[in-house]
C-alpha atoms as one frame of an Amber mdcrd trajectory, in Angstrom:
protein
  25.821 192.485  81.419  24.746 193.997  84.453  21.862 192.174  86.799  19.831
 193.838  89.188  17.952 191.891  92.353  14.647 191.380  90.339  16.555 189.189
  87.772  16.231 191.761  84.616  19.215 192.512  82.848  20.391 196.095  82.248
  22.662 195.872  78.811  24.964 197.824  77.983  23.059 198.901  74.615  22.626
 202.047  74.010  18.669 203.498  74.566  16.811 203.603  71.856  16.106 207.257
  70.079  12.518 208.132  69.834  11.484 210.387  67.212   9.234 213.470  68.240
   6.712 215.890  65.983   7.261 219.111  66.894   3.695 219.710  68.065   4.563
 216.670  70.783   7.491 217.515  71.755   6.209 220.999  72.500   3.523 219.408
  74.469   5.861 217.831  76.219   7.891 220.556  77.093   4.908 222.244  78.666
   3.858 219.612  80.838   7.174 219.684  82.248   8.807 216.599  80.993  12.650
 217.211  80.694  15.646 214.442  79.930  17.755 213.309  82.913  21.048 212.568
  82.083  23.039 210.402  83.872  21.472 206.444  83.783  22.784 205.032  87.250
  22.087 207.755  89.589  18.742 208.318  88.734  17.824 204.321  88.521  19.335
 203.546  91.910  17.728 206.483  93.583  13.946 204.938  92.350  15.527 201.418
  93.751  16.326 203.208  96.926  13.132 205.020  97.268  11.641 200.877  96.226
  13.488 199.448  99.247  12.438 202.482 101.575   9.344 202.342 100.600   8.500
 198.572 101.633  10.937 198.914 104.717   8.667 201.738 105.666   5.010 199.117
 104.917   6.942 196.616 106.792   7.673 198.729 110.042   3.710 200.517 110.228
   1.781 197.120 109.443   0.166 195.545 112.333   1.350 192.489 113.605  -1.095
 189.537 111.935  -2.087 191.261 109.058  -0.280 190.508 106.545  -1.522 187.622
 104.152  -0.401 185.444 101.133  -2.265 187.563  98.806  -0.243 190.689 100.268
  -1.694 194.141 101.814  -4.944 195.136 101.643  -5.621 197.906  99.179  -7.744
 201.006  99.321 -10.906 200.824  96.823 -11.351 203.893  94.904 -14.376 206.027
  94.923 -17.943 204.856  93.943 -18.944 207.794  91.501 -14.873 207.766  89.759
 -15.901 205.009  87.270 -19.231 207.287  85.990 -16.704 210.361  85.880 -14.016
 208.747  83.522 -16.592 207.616  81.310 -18.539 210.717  80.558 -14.948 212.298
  79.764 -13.081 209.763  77.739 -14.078 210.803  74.492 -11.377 213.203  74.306
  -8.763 210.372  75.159  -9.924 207.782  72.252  -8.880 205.780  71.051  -6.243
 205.098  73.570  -3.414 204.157  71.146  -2.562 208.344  70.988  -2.647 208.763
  74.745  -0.436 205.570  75.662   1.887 206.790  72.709   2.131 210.578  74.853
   2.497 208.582  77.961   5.461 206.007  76.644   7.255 208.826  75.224   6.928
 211.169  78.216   7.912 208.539  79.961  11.153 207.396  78.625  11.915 210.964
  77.967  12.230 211.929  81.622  13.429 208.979  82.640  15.245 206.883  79.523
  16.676 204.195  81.308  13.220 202.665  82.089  13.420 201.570  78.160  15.409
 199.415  78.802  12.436 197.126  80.482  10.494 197.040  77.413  11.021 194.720
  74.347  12.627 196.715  70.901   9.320 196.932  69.525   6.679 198.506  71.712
   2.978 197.663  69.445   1.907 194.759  71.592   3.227 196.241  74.910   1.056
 199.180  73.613  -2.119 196.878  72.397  -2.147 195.083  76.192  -1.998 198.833
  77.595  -5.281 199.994  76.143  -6.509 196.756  76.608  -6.087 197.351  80.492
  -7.299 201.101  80.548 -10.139 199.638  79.180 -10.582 196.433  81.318 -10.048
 199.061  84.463 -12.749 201.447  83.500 -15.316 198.746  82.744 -14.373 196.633
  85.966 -14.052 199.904  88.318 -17.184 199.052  90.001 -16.401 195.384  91.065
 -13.140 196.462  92.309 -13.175 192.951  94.345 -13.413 191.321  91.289 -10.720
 193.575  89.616  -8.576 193.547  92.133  -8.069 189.451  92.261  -7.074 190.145
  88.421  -4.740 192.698  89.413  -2.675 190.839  92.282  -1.681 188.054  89.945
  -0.982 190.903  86.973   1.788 192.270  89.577   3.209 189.047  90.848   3.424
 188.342  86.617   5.036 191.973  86.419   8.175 190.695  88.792   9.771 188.787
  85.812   9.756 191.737  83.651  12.072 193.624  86.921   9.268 196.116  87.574
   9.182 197.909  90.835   6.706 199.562  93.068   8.721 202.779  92.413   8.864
 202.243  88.523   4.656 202.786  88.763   5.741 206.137  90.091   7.255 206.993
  86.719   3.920 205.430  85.106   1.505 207.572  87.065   3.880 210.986  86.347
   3.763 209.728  82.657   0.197 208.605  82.837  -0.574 212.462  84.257   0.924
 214.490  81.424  -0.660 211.997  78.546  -3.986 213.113  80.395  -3.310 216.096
  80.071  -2.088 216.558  76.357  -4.599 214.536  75.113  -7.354 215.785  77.064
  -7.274 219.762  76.585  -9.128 222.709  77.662 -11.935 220.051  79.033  -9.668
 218.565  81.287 -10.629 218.790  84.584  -8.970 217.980  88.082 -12.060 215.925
  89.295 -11.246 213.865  85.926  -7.716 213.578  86.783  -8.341 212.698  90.470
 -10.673 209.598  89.664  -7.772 208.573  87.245  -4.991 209.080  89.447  -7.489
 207.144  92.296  -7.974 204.329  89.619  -4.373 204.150  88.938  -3.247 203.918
  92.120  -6.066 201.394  93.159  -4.231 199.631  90.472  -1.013 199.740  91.100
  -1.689 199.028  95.337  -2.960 195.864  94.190  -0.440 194.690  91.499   1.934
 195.773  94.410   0.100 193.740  96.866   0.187 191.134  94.622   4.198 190.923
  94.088   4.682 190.976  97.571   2.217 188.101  98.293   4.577 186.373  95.345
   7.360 187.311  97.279   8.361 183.460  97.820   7.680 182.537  94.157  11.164
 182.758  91.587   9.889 185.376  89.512  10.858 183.254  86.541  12.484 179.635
  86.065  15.440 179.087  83.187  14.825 176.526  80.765  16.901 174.566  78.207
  15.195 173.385  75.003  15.692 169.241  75.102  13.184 169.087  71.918  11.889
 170.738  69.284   9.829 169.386  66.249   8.438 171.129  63.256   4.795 169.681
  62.790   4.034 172.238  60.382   5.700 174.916  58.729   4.143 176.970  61.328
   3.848 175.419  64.204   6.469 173.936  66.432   6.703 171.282  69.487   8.897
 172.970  72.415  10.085 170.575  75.588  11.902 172.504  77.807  13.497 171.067
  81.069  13.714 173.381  84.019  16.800 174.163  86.182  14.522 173.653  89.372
  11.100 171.748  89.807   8.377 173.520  88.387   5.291 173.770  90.483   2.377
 173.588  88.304  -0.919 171.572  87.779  -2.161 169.680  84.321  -4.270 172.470
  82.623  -2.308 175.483  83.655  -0.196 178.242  81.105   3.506 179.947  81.691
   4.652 182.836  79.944   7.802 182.017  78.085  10.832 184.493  77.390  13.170
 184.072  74.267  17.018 186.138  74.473  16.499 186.667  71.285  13.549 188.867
  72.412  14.216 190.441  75.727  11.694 191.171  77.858   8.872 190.077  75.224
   6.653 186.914  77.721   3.761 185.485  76.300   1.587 182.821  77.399   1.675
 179.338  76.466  -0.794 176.236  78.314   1.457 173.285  79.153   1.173 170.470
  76.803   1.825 167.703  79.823   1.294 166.477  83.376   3.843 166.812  85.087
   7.167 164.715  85.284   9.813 163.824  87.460  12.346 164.972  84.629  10.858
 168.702  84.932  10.270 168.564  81.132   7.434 170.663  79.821   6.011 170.675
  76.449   4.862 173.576  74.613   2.717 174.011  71.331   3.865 177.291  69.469
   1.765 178.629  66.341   3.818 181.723  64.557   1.222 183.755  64.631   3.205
 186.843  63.415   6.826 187.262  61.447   9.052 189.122  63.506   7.317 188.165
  66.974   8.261 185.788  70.231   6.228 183.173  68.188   7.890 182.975  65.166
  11.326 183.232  67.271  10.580 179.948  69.031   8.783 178.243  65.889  11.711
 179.349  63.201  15.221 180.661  65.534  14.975 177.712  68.338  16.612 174.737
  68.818  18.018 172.082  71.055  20.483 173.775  73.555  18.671 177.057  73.189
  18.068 178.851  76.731  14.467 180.365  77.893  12.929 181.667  80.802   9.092
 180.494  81.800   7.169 182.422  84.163   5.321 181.092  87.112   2.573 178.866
  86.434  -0.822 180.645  85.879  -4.347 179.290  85.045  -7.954 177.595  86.444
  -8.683 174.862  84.071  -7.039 172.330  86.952  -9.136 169.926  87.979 -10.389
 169.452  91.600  -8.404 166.418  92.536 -10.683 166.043  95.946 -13.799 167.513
  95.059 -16.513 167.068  93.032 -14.701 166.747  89.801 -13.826 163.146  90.605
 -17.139 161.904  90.094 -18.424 163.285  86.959 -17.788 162.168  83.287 -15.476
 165.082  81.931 -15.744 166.536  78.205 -11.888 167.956  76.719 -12.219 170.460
  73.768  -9.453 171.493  72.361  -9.128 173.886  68.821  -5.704 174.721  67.329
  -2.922 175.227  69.891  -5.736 174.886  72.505  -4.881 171.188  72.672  -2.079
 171.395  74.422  -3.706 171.781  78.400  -6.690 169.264  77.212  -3.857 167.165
  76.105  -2.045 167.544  79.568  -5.438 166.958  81.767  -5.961 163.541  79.584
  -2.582 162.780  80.490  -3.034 163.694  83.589  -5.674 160.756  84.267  -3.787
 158.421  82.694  -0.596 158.539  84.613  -2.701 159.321  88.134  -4.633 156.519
  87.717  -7.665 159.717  88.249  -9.941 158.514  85.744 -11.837 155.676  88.797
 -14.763 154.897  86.236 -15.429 158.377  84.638 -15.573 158.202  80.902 -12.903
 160.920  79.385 -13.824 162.243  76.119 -11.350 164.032  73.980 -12.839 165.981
  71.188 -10.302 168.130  69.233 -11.222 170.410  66.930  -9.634 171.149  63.381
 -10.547 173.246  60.492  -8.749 169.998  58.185  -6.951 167.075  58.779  -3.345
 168.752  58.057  -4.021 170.352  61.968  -4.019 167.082  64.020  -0.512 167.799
  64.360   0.026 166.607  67.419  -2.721 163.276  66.406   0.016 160.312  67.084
   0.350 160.901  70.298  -2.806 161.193  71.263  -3.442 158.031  69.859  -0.454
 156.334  71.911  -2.138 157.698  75.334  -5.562 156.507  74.309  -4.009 152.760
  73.772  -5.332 150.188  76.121  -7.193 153.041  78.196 -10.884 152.681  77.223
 -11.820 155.237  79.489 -10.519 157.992  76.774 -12.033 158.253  73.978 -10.871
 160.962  71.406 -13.439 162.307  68.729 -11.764 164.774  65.674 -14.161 167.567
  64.520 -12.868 168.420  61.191 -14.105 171.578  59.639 -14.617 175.139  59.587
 -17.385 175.198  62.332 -18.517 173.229  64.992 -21.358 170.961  63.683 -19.578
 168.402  64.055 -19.948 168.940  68.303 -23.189 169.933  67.901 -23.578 166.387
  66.195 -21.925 164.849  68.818 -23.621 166.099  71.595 -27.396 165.423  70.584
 -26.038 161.900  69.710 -25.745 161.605  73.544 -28.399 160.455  76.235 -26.208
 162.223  78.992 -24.893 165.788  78.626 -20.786 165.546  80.628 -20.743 166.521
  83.807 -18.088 168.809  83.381 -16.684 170.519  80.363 -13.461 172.114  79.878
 -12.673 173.839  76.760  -9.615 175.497  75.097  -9.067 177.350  71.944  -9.249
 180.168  69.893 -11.703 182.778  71.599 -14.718 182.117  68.840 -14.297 178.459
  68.735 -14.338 178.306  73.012 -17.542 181.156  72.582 -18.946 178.628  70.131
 -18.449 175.440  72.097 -19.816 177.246  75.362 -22.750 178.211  73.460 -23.671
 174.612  72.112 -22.869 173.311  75.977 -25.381 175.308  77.403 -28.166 174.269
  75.053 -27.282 170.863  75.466 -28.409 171.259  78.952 -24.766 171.438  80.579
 -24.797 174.090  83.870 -22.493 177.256  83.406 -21.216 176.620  86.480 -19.504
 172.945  85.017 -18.486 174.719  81.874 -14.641 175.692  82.244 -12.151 177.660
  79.862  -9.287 180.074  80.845 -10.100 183.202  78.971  -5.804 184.745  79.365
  -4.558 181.642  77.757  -7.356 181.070  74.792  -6.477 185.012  73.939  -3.106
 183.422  73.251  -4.163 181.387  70.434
């Protein structure tokens, strides 16, 4: 196995065949897509170009204006977002144009495969997810582009380079084209080569502000318990420190799915040991999921991306003073969990009352329920509340029980159960702006 600078592996495997319909593959063909043979050439000319390319940023920037974050980026054009939209019918739903642009893709250049995972449905799912996030964010590109910057310093575990978005934007342009037909137009394609590249400035940016970050950490497995068929305890102790904060997510990488990273909040504070816990539901057979729930065990290696995440607390600030409300549904425990812990082995909690209400369709889901129990003992400042059932009357209960609403809530979960609890917050009175939930990791659920 062969390593390149960014840490990805190129294998030795052969590329994967993709099948073609004759009607695509004569699209294709017309839009100029031809096979390159020859793997190595071709991929260490787009490094070279990479390395040219930032040699060449590094040489024009001013002196003092670079920053953590990385470059500035160019905004793209006020009226592009209206234009897209009044021509995207033609390129719905976007799972036919992202399956034009993969395969003309990895036709002209296949060795870029070889940065994907075997099976390509969620890679494609997240995709269309972002084509539609970009078009419906295009006109808060301030907003968008704080998103984007930490999406590119994410992107350097996976080995992606500036000049591999080159490939994405030729790709990109012929799917446009194919899919959009004899109404295709080149103001269309201009706003969605401007958003693109808006796009891809910033996730560049991004990666360079990173620059001083290990793209990913290795991890041995020290522990693994099966609390239910389906769900699994992972403690994994890092090679080096890991720099994160009590409420924050990593993106974890099995071998025996390359290149497939998904998220997963950090079950503890942390320790001097650099052990992290992980709760893993198998949501899916076949997935990253079920590979750490069912084909994991002690000795096993992973790799776990930077830390990622806002549900910290403000150690200085104002968050010291107020009486602080934990929700936690499923496998949304696990950063509640860590942020209780937190408090108890900082010393943080100086008076606050700590309430930690976790939320279960039935009893058999307090899997993790012991240990709670063991860091509540002898700490009267925590008090943990179960909500059993299939909604969340049970909080509703609780919280009209109370004279005082909590001064701050934070709240982690499946995406209708943190919707739910946000909803029941705010009519108890609680500010928005003291309501907290991370919406990447609760998607994760």
């Amino acid at each position: 196995m062969e390593y390149i600078s960014s840490g990805a592996p190129r294998t030795a495997t052969p590329t994967p065949t993709h099948a073609h319909t004759a009607t695509r593959a004569t699209a294709l063909t017309t839009a100029g897509v031809h096979d390159e043979a020859g793997f190595s050439p071709e991929y260490d000319r787009l490094l070279a170009r990479h390395h040219a390319m930032r040699l060449r940023r590094s040489i024009l920037a001013p002196t003092g204006r670079s920053t953590p974050q990385g470059p500035a980026v160019e905004l793209p054009e006020p009226g592009d977002r209206d234009l897209i939209v009044r021509h995207l019918a033609p390129l719905l739903p976007f799972d036919a144009l992202i399956e034009v642009l993969y395969d003309a893709m990895f036709v002209r250049r296949p060795f870029l495969r070889r940065l994907f995972p075997e099976s390509m449905e969620f890679q494609r799912q997240h995709l269309g997810h972002m084509f539609q996030h970009l078009i419906d964010h295009l006109d808060r590109p301030v907003e968008l582009d704080a998103r984007l910057r930490a999406l590119g310093a994410d992107h350097r575990k996976l080995g992606v380079w500036p000049a591999h978005y080159e490939a994405f934007e030729e790709a990109l342009t012929t799917a446009l084209r194919v899919r959009g037909g004899n109404a295709w137009t080149a103001q269309v394609e201009a706003a969605w080569t401007r958003m693109l590249r808006f796009a891809v400035a910033a996730m560049v940016a991004g990666a360079e502000g990173a620059a001083t970050e290990p793209p990913f950490w290795h991890g041995e497995v020290v522990g693994h318990e099966r609390r239910r068929p389906d769900l699994a305890v992972l403690r994994v102790r890092t090679g080096e420190p890991y720099p994160y904060r009590a409420g924050q997510y990593a993106a974890l990488e099995s071998p025996l799915l390359p290149h497939s990273w998904r998220p997963y909040s950090v079950a503890c504070a942390p320790r001097e040991d650099r052990v992290l816990e992980f709760h893993v539901r198998r949501t899916s057979p076949g997935g990253l999921s079920a590979a750490l729930v069912e084909g994991t065990g002690v000795g096993d290696q992973v790799r776990v991306g930077p830390p990622r995440g806002s549900l910290s607390l403000d150690a200085d600030g104002a968050d010291v003073h107020r009486d602080v409300l934990l929700v936690g549904g499923g496998t949304g425990l696990a950063p509640m969990k860590a942020l209780a812990e937190e408090f108890a082995v900082a010393h943080r909690a100086r008076g606050r009352r700590v309430r930690l209400v976790v939320a279960a369709r039935g009893r058999e889901e307090l899997y993790d329920w012991p240990s709670l129990v063991e860091l509540a003992a002898n700490r009267s400042w925590l008090e943990l509340t179960p909500v059993l059932g299939p909604d969340l009357e049970g909080l509703a209960a609780l919280l009209r029980g109370h004279q005082s609403v909590p001064g701050l809530a934070l709240l982690s979960g499946p995406p209708r159960m943190v919707a739910g609890a946000r909803s029941l917050l705010l009519d108890a009175g609680v500010p928005d702006d003291r309501i907290r939930y991370d919406g990447v990791a609760a998607a994760a659920r």
